[in-house]
Structures are given as C-alpha cells and as structure tokens.
C-alpha cells in the first residue's frame, strides 16, 4: 500500500518510540497502546525532541542495559 497503514494494521500492536533528550542526554523509551495518539516526525523537518526510531509490536518487549552499555531488547 505504498508505505501507508490502514486503520486495522496497527490496532493490536503497541508503539515503542525512542527519544534522545538533548538537554540531559537521557534516552527515553515511550510505550504507547490503546487510544494514545502517536506523532511521528515529518520528512525533512528536524526537531531535536522528535522520535529518533520507533516500531510497533504485538509482542511485549523488555529493555535493559547490558554490562557494556548496550541496550538489550527481549521479546517476552
């Protein structure tokens, strides 16, 4: 469908969005489900507070920092 999702494609999935806070250097992972709207960055518009990466998943995802500072994702 040319990169567009229909209304039911994401209905049973949870949104995981990654934001890097430039003021503190913190990585924030936002987990949204239900009726919470998601605002993705616009093409060719750079906002330092926008999501840097994101994905939707049917599976529950657990995040933890590894001993070498790498972010680990585990599907539960």
mmCIF file of C-alpha atoms in Angstrom:
data_model
loop_
_atom_site.group_PDB
_atom_site.id
_atom_site.type_symbol
_atom_site.label_atom_id
_atom_site.label_comp_id
_atom_site.label_asym_id
_atom_site.label_seq_id
_atom_site.Cartn_x
_atom_site.Cartn_y
_atom_site.Cartn_z
ATOM 1 C CA UNK A 1 0.000 0.000 0.000
ATOM 2 C CA UNK A 2 2.855 2.406 -0.642
ATOM 3 C CA UNK A 3 4.042 2.677 2.965
ATOM 4 C CA UNK A 4 0.662 3.657 4.377
ATOM 5 C CA UNK A 5 -1.108 1.639 7.038
ATOM 6 C CA UNK A 6 -4.816 1.074 7.158
ATOM 7 C CA UNK A 7 -6.647 1.607 10.424
ATOM 8 C CA UNK A 8 -6.556 -2.045 11.459
ATOM 9 C CA UNK A 9 -2.884 -2.790 10.589
ATOM 10 C CA UNK A 10 -1.646 -1.455 13.931
ATOM 11 C CA UNK A 11 -4.788 -1.913 16.034
ATOM 12 C CA UNK A 12 -3.458 -4.864 18.050
ATOM 13 C CA UNK A 13 0.132 -3.597 18.392
ATOM 14 C CA UNK A 14 1.995 -1.468 20.925
ATOM 15 C CA UNK A 15 4.105 1.522 19.858
ATOM 16 C CA UNK A 16 7.693 1.814 21.125
ATOM 17 C CA UNK A 17 9.316 5.182 20.464
ATOM 18 C CA UNK A 18 12.899 6.222 21.231
ATOM 19 C CA UNK A 19 13.684 9.844 22.067
ATOM 20 C CA UNK A 20 17.094 11.221 22.957
ATOM 21 C CA UNK A 21 16.759 14.237 25.254
ATOM 22 C CA UNK A 22 19.454 16.663 24.032
ATOM 23 C CA UNK A 23 19.259 18.692 27.248
ATOM 24 C CA UNK A 24 20.084 15.791 29.592
ATOM 25 C CA UNK A 25 21.496 13.105 27.280
ATOM 26 C CA UNK A 26 18.877 10.631 28.557
ATOM 27 C CA UNK A 27 17.371 8.014 26.275
ATOM 28 C CA UNK A 28 13.611 7.830 26.811
ATOM 29 C CA UNK A 29 11.585 4.889 25.557
ATOM 30 C CA UNK A 30 7.882 5.647 25.271
ATOM 31 C CA UNK A 31 5.481 2.726 25.236
ATOM 32 C CA UNK A 32 2.007 3.613 23.975
ATOM 33 C CA UNK A 33 -1.010 1.414 23.453
ATOM 34 C CA UNK A 34 -4.713 1.853 23.325
ATOM 35 C CA UNK A 35 -6.064 5.171 22.117
ATOM 36 C CA UNK A 36 -2.933 7.273 22.710
ATOM 37 C CA UNK A 37 -2.105 9.194 19.521
ATOM 38 C CA UNK A 38 1.422 8.963 18.083
ATOM 39 C CA UNK A 39 3.059 11.935 16.357
ATOM 40 C CA UNK A 40 5.883 10.821 14.111
ATOM 41 C CA UNK A 41 8.495 13.229 12.741
ATOM 42 C CA UNK A 42 7.715 14.876 9.428
ATOM 43 C CA UNK A 43 10.007 14.258 6.472
ATOM 44 C CA UNK A 44 12.722 16.910 6.112
ATOM 45 C CA UNK A 45 11.749 18.603 9.396
ATOM 46 C CA UNK A 46 14.342 18.220 12.142
ATOM 47 C CA UNK A 47 13.180 18.675 15.722
ATOM 48 C CA UNK A 48 15.670 17.685 18.404
ATOM 49 C CA UNK A 49 12.866 16.308 20.601
ATOM 50 C CA UNK A 50 11.278 14.040 17.945
ATOM 51 C CA UNK A 51 11.449 10.267 18.000
ATOM 52 C CA UNK A 52 14.765 9.037 16.593
ATOM 53 C CA UNK A 53 13.494 5.480 15.994
ATOM 54 C CA UNK A 54 10.222 3.638 16.568
ATOM 55 C CA UNK A 55 8.427 0.377 15.939
ATOM 56 C CA UNK A 56 5.139 -1.387 16.639
ATOM 57 C CA UNK A 57 4.997 -4.887 18.066
ATOM 58 C CA UNK A 58 2.403 -7.466 19.018
ATOM 59 C CA UNK A 59 4.916 -8.976 21.440
ATOM 60 C CA UNK A 60 5.794 -7.450 24.790
ATOM 61 C CA UNK A 61 9.317 -6.032 24.680
ATOM 62 C CA UNK A 62 11.541 -5.708 27.729
ATOM 63 C CA UNK A 63 14.518 -3.330 27.663
ATOM 64 C CA UNK A 64 17.645 -3.487 29.789
ATOM 65 C CA UNK A 65 21.153 -2.098 29.650
ATOM 66 C CA UNK A 66 23.923 -4.637 29.084
ATOM 67 C CA UNK A 67 27.184 -4.598 31.004
ATOM 68 C CA UNK A 68 28.967 -2.824 28.113
ATOM 69 C CA UNK A 69 26.367 -0.045 27.859
ATOM 70 C CA UNK A 70 24.369 -1.578 25.005
ATOM 71 C CA UNK A 71 20.583 -1.549 25.079
ATOM 72 C CA UNK A 72 19.164 -5.080 25.004
ATOM 73 C CA UNK A 73 15.630 -5.849 23.810
ATOM 74 C CA UNK A 74 13.950 -9.082 24.825
ATOM 75 C CA UNK A 75 10.645 -10.342 23.452
ATOM 76 C CA UNK A 76 8.532 -11.794 26.237
#
